Amino acid sequence: MYQILREHIEKIVPLSDEEFAFVARHFTARKYKKHQFLVQPGDAVKHYYFVVSGLLKLVYTDEDARQHIVSFAMKDWWEGDFYAFYTQTEATLSVECLEDTEVLCFSLQDYRDLCNGLQKMERFFLEKVNFGFLAAQRRIISMLTSSAKERYEQLIKQYPSLVQRVPKSQLAAYLGVSRETLSRLYQ
Amino acid sequence: MYQILREHIEKIVPLSDEEFAFVARHFTARKYKKHQFLVQPGDAVKHYYFVVSGLLKLVYTDEDARQHIVSFAMKDWWEGDFYAFYTQTEATLSVECLEDTEVLCFSLQDYRDLCNGLQKMERFFLEKVNFGFLAAQRRIISMLTSSAKERYEQLIKQYPSLVQRVPKSQLAAYLGVSRETLSRLYQ
DNA sequence: TCATATTCGTGAGGTAGGTCAACAGTGGGT
DNA sequence: ACCCACTGTTGACCTACCTCACGAATATGA
């Protein structure tokens, strides 16, 4: 379990055994069942999550109770209501399991201790969020320029394994179309 | 000019005079005229930009030559084709002046030297990109949940000064609607 | 100062995608 | 082994927004 985290971090910054031991001390392992919520709107957000196995979704639920999927997270990805976590405010998003899921999570204090105690970890987080920002920017461009069908094809191309594992209704909620429209794209 | 940069950085990390002198050495001042391009698709992207005065837009131009605005940048904001800058690949986006603009820019080597030479700057960049990521996530949610009119109202609320300075056609290209539709929203 | 863009508004008609409803197949849970 | 929720599909109709076209007002620059 921790080995996956170590490999993930070492893709960006190599660590000695002692350094990784320091890192690992700041993470807590948790297991959740399919359909379980890790975060719900209004919660105090104590943790941010690294997915070891399984599948999560980050969801915004609007006034009409419609669900819009901000992001998915599979093995090796990070997930959480980052705004609420980082600013220690109430959650506006929810995090929910689409499959049984194992995570390693940390608190904001852990995050700060990691950044302050080991400069490599600050470098690691900077690198991660840089690419997270770019991924978000690409998605914005995709939403500005492409039709539902084109966005669906981009998703299939970019994350083929996700499309296998997730119900189409969930993909529709991620793409920003109704499930009926998604169903009709390839009739 | 450099004072604006200093104040901007010191909102996040306080700096001594020597530290700021070190930082300032890595920035170059430039001036551009309205309609001038700082970056065009295909360019080698040598710089990332901090806006001192004026107004920039970051644009994706699709195959039909339609312009889609990824972001605006006014005083105190950062702008550039970050992906091409960071990975040293050819620009896919363009950066163009909507007004006469003064910037401070740095190269990727400068960025690395800043991060390595002064841990506070790495902290600063981490903080900045964290909030940049969150802003992008908010925009994605807005595009998933809101109509053209609602998105326009959110824009007016969030950046009233921008709406004053920018032609409606440009706001439309940012919101992802045609200028005709935007024009009809409040008829 | 004049010529030319640029900007904004508006009409008419088209289309991608939404909504509501019904139905069939599937799979998990007890 | 059965039930029920979940999932995907399709039809009929609706609407938000797009496209093309035209015209007027304003800004820009030689």
XYZ file of C-alpha atoms (C1' of nucleotides) in Angstrom:
434
model
C 0.000 0.000 0.000
C 2.682 2.476 1.002
C 4.847 1.094 -1.767
C 2.446 2.553 -4.327
C 2.736 5.953 -2.673
C 6.510 5.703 -2.640
C 6.711 4.829 -6.328
C 4.287 7.627 -7.128
C 6.380 10.212 -5.303
C 9.664 8.858 -6.623
C 8.521 9.434 -10.201
C 9.150 13.077 -9.341
C 11.596 13.172 -6.403
C 13.800 10.241 -5.315
C 13.717 9.547 -1.565
C 16.002 7.759 0.878
C 14.462 5.147 3.175
C 14.535 7.570 6.081
C 12.940 10.284 4.000
C 10.150 7.999 2.915
C 9.638 6.833 6.477
C 9.169 10.480 7.420
C 6.666 10.917 4.609
C 4.772 7.725 5.423
C 4.315 8.771 9.045
C 2.063 11.581 7.835
C -0.363 9.346 5.990
C -3.198 7.259 7.386
C -4.643 4.258 5.567
C -8.414 3.975 5.219
C -10.837 1.690 3.411
C -14.253 2.575 2.075
C -17.063 0.608 0.449
C -18.767 1.362 -2.836
C -21.346 4.167 -2.459
C -19.727 5.382 0.750
C -19.033 9.101 1.124
C -15.587 10.340 2.155
C -16.775 13.953 2.148
C -20.235 15.498 2.032
C -21.298 19.130 1.583
C -21.218 20.934 4.910
C -18.591 18.620 6.402
C -15.465 19.947 7.998
C -12.862 18.692 5.528
C -10.083 17.117 7.548
C -8.333 15.121 4.830
C -7.054 14.981 1.311
C -6.804 11.563 -0.316
C -4.326 9.533 -2.333
C -6.058 6.591 -4.020
C -4.276 3.251 -3.623
C -6.988 1.130 -5.244
C -10.582 1.571 -6.314
C -12.291 4.624 -7.764
C -13.605 7.931 -6.405
C -15.610 10.790 -7.837
C -15.639 14.449 -6.830
C -19.148 15.823 -7.237
C -20.881 19.179 -7.230
C -24.601 18.872 -6.521
C -26.660 21.845 -7.727
C -29.870 23.337 -6.287
C -31.966 20.945 -8.376
C -30.037 18.016 -6.846
C -28.348 17.301 -10.157
C -24.895 15.803 -9.851
C -21.980 17.200 -11.832
C -18.707 15.316 -11.704
C -15.673 17.537 -11.240
C -13.195 14.681 -11.483
C -12.637 10.974 -11.093
C -9.700 9.482 -9.203
C -8.283 6.020 -9.720
C -5.121 4.384 -8.381
C -2.259 6.849 -8.158
C -4.497 9.925 -8.271
C -5.296 12.492 -5.636
C -8.800 13.576 -4.723
C -10.689 15.748 -2.283
C -12.482 19.051 -1.885
C -9.203 20.902 -2.095
C -10.636 24.360 -1.512
C -12.392 23.356 1.695
C -9.364 21.336 2.792
C -6.879 24.100 2.100
C -8.877 26.974 3.539
C -10.417 24.874 6.339
C -13.944 25.796 5.370
C -17.037 23.628 4.983
C -17.168 21.237 2.059
C -19.178 22.365 -0.964
C -18.304 19.223 -2.919
C -18.675 15.571 -2.072
C -16.289 12.669 -2.546
C -17.916 9.299 -3.089
C -16.738 5.759 -3.886
C -17.686 4.291 -7.245
C -15.930 1.079 -6.144
C -14.519 -0.279 -2.890
C -11.538 2.000 -2.371
C -8.332 2.123 -0.340
C -6.780 5.497 0.298
C -3.913 7.108 2.131
C -4.984 10.430 3.563
C -3.378 13.370 5.338
C -4.529 16.417 7.270
C -3.642 20.033 6.489
C -1.197 19.931 9.391
C 0.423 16.844 7.867
C 0.634 18.644 4.528
C 2.350 21.619 6.140
C 4.710 19.387 8.114
C 5.620 17.537 4.952
C 6.359 20.753 3.068
C 8.326 22.253 5.936
C 10.140 19.078 6.969
C 11.245 17.908 3.566
C 11.794 20.332 0.733
C 11.477 17.499 -1.757
C 7.834 17.109 -0.797
C 7.126 20.748 -1.474
C 8.749 20.228 -4.869
C 6.605 17.150 -5.378
C 3.358 18.952 -4.553
C 4.323 21.885 -6.768
C 4.952 19.547 -9.690
C 1.657 17.703 -9.067
C -0.494 20.789 -8.863
C 1.213 22.297 -11.918
C 0.037 19.331 -13.956
C -3.338 19.357 -12.234
C -3.757 22.985 -13.244
C -2.812 22.164 -16.826
C -5.267 19.262 -16.929
C -8.022 21.586 -15.725
C -7.041 24.146 -18.367
C -7.209 21.483 -21.072
C -10.657 20.476 -19.898
C -11.831 24.092 -20.052
C -10.546 24.351 -23.620
C -12.302 21.103 -24.469
C -15.564 22.434 -23.043
C -15.171 25.700 -24.967
C -14.381 24.122 -28.305
C -15.885 20.646 -28.591
C -19.300 19.039 -28.992
C -20.593 16.360 -26.637
C -19.494 13.650 -29.073
C -16.011 15.084 -29.451
C -15.581 15.410 -25.677
C -16.715 11.822 -25.237
C -14.203 10.628 -27.821
C -11.443 12.614 -26.128
C -12.376 10.954 -22.834
C -12.290 7.478 -24.362
C -8.907 8.234 -25.867
C -7.442 9.761 -22.712
C -8.847 7.363 -20.102
C -10.002 4.180 -21.832
C -9.932 2.192 -18.579
C -12.214 4.720 -16.887
C -14.840 4.335 -19.607
C -14.836 0.579 -18.963
C -15.336 0.901 -15.230
C -17.823 3.741 -14.898
C -21.554 3.699 -15.784
C -22.388 5.907 -18.753
C -24.634 8.060 -16.608
C -21.547 9.007 -14.595
C -19.533 9.760 -17.710
C -22.397 11.978 -18.865
C -22.293 13.852 -15.545
C -18.574 14.400 -16.105
C -18.936 15.504 -19.733
C -21.804 17.871 -19.003
C -24.488 16.173 -21.106
C -27.600 14.181 -20.240
C -27.306 10.397 -20.167
C -29.893 10.190 -22.960
C -27.761 12.344 -25.230
C -24.653 10.287 -24.450
C -26.592 7.112 -25.207
C -27.655 8.466 -28.595
C -24.168 9.493 -29.740
C -23.321 6.115 -31.262
C -26.749 4.676 -32.011
C 7.381 48.319 -11.616
C 9.339 45.885 -9.484
C 7.563 47.263 -6.443
C 4.307 45.773 -7.709
C 5.993 42.386 -8.009
C 7.420 42.666 -4.537
C 4.088 43.529 -2.975
C 2.479 40.697 -4.903
C 4.987 38.141 -3.618
C 4.969 39.523 -0.094
C 1.240 38.913 0.186
C 2.326 35.288 0.489
C 5.955 35.241 1.640
C 7.758 38.202 3.259
C 11.172 38.928 1.764
C 14.267 40.761 2.956
C 15.796 43.380 0.649
C 18.553 40.967 -0.357
C 16.062 38.226 -1.034
C 13.974 40.486 -3.232
C 17.092 41.665 -5.040
C 17.827 38.016 -5.809
C 14.283 37.533 -7.068
C 14.285 40.709 -9.155
C 17.490 39.689 -10.942
C 15.567 36.835 -12.536
C 12.902 39.035 -14.107
C 13.107 41.096 -17.274
C 10.826 44.053 -17.951
C 9.088 44.282 -21.330
C 6.492 46.510 -22.933
C 3.981 45.573 -25.599
C 1.408 47.492 -27.610
C -2.271 46.676 -27.944
C -2.842 43.845 -30.445
C 0.745 42.679 -30.140
C 1.388 38.973 -29.599
C 3.650 37.795 -26.780
C 3.255 34.174 -27.841
C 1.882 32.592 -30.996
C 1.095 28.928 -31.769
C 4.242 27.164 -32.940
C 6.572 29.514 -31.086
C 9.255 28.246 -28.774
C 7.927 29.514 -25.442
C 10.826 31.162 -23.634
C 8.917 33.134 -21.025
C 6.134 33.259 -18.522
C 4.684 36.664 -17.700
C 3.708 38.719 -14.674
C 1.458 41.621 -15.668
C 2.450 44.995 -14.207
C -0.087 47.066 -16.137
C -2.430 46.570 -19.063
C -4.376 43.490 -20.076
C -3.556 40.171 -21.752
C -5.615 37.267 -23.046
C -4.636 33.618 -23.412
C -6.301 32.189 -26.507
C -6.891 28.818 -28.095
C -7.640 29.085 -31.804
C -9.486 26.080 -33.230
C -9.328 24.560 -36.742
C -12.081 26.908 -37.925
C -9.987 29.864 -36.718
C -12.439 30.562 -33.935
C -10.886 32.110 -30.862
C -11.606 30.738 -27.396
C -10.282 32.672 -24.432
C -8.699 30.493 -21.773
C -8.025 33.388 -19.414
C -7.504 37.095 -19.084
C -4.687 38.644 -17.079
C -4.663 42.118 -15.606
C -2.278 43.817 -13.190
C -0.940 41.372 -10.603
C -1.851 38.261 -12.589
C 0.346 35.705 -14.303
C -0.112 34.608 -17.890
C 1.457 32.423 -20.541
C 1.201 29.096 -22.312
C 2.264 27.286 -19.168
C 2.319 23.813 -20.687
C 4.621 24.814 -23.533
C 6.740 26.880 -21.157
C 7.068 24.145 -18.562
C 7.688 21.272 -20.946
C 9.676 23.363 -23.431
C 7.461 22.405 -26.332
C 5.908 24.511 -29.072
C 3.121 26.882 -28.121
C -0.409 25.720 -28.837
C -1.944 28.835 -27.323
C -1.344 32.498 -28.005
C -0.933 35.413 -25.644
C -2.094 38.757 -26.990
C -2.446 42.295 -25.639
C -5.917 43.750 -25.276
C -4.281 47.002 -24.103
C -0.750 48.389 -24.004
C 0.871 46.156 -21.424
C 3.954 46.098 -19.202
C 5.178 42.747 -17.969
C 7.973 41.186 -15.983
C 8.940 37.854 -17.478
C 11.224 34.968 -16.632
C 12.630 31.915 -18.395
C 12.281 28.311 -17.243
C 15.904 28.460 -16.066
C 15.047 31.562 -14.013
C 12.061 29.726 -12.561
C 14.245 26.792 -11.536
C 16.918 29.062 -10.115
C 14.301 30.901 -8.096
C 12.872 27.670 -6.687
C 16.291 26.212 -5.919
C 17.891 29.431 -4.676
C 15.135 30.590 -2.369
C 12.747 28.148 -0.780
C 10.272 30.937 -0.160
C 9.787 31.299 -3.896
C 8.940 27.645 -4.262
C 6.398 28.157 -1.489
C 5.093 31.211 -3.323
C 4.665 29.373 -6.627
C 3.001 26.440 -4.874
C 0.506 28.763 -3.231
C -0.180 30.556 -6.525
C -0.756 27.434 -8.570
C -2.934 25.933 -5.827
C -5.286 28.868 -6.182
C -4.960 28.822 -9.956
C -6.010 25.177 -9.926
C -8.985 25.986 -7.719
C -10.045 28.848 -9.978
C -9.933 26.504 -12.963
C -11.987 23.933 -11.043
C -14.583 26.578 -10.205
C -14.803 27.544 -13.851
C -15.340 23.907 -14.846
C -18.168 23.641 -12.315
C -19.655 26.857 -13.655
C -19.542 25.495 -17.211
C -21.134 22.208 -16.086
C -23.956 23.787 -14.129
C -24.812 27.229 -15.459
C -26.479 28.786 -18.489
C -24.824 31.483 -20.581
C -26.690 34.175 -18.679
C -25.724 32.796 -15.287
C -22.072 32.501 -16.304
C -22.133 36.092 -17.547
C -23.602 37.277 -14.268
C -20.972 35.351 -12.320
C -18.289 37.019 -14.432
C -19.716 40.487 -13.810
C -19.821 39.766 -10.100
C -16.337 38.282 -9.918
C -14.487 40.677 -12.229
C -16.563 43.847 -12.681
C -13.546 45.856 -13.849
C -12.804 43.319 -16.568
C -16.309 43.642 -17.987
C -15.766 47.404 -18.258
C -12.476 47.114 -20.131
C -13.079 44.247 -22.541
C -15.314 44.228 -25.665
C -18.343 41.985 -25.298
C -17.146 39.803 -28.147
C -14.113 38.911 -26.025
C -16.239 38.156 -22.987
C -18.354 35.893 -25.195
C -15.207 34.042 -26.317
C -14.336 33.528 -22.656
C -17.818 32.404 -21.628
C -18.185 30.017 -24.543
C -21.157 31.658 -26.251
C -21.560 33.612 -29.475
C -21.396 37.397 -29.249
C -24.945 37.578 -30.609
C -26.242 35.448 -27.756
C -24.377 37.541 -25.207
C -25.799 40.694 -26.760
C -29.335 39.337 -26.479
C -29.113 38.323 -22.809
C -30.325 41.648 -21.448
C -32.370 43.033 -24.331
C -10.268 64.980 -41.327
C -11.672 61.280 -43.601
C -11.674 56.311 -44.297
C -11.800 52.023 -42.196
C -12.198 48.898 -38.513
C -14.379 47.592 -34.557
C -18.248 47.028 -31.792
C -22.964 46.230 -30.750
C -27.658 45.143 -31.688
C -31.301 42.571 -33.959
C -34.117 39.475 -37.182
C -34.896 34.825 -39.183
C -34.189 30.266 -39.272
C -31.465 26.019 -37.951
C -29.577 22.452 -34.636
C -27.435 20.235 -30.680
C -28.768 18.824 -26.751
C -32.372 18.811 -22.824
C -36.619 16.856 -20.744
C -40.100 13.588 -19.875
C -41.692 9.093 -20.405
C -41.712 4.249 -21.219
C -39.374 -0.176 -21.400
C -36.068 -3.994 -21.209
C -31.914 -6.192 -19.436
C -28.777 -6.827 -15.529
C -26.866 -7.502 -11.080
C -26.569 -7.146 -5.986
C -28.468 -8.046 -1.739
C -31.313 -10.703 1.497
C -34.256 -17.470 -5.747
C -36.413 -13.501 -5.939
C -36.900 -8.581 -5.864
C -35.749 -4.125 -6.804
C -32.586 -0.663 -7.937
C -29.542 0.482 -11.425
C -28.430 0.919 -16.240
C -28.943 1.766 -21.027
C -31.989 2.717 -24.990
C -35.360 5.039 -27.675
C -39.353 8.199 -29.026
C -41.524 12.782 -29.022
C -41.236 17.249 -28.177
C -38.930 21.529 -26.476
C -35.478 25.281 -25.971
C -31.080 27.494 -25.468
C -27.965 28.744 -28.271
C -25.774 29.058 -33.030
C -25.283 30.942 -37.711
C -25.848 34.135 -41.274
C -27.145 38.569 -42.563
C -27.721 43.451 -42.179
C -27.326 48.094 -40.213
C -25.886 51.763 -37.132
C -22.772 53.914 -33.883
C -18.308 54.544 -32.312
C -13.381 54.325 -32.162
C -8.899 54.373 -34.568
C -5.245 55.689 -37.283
C -2.882 57.710 -41.536
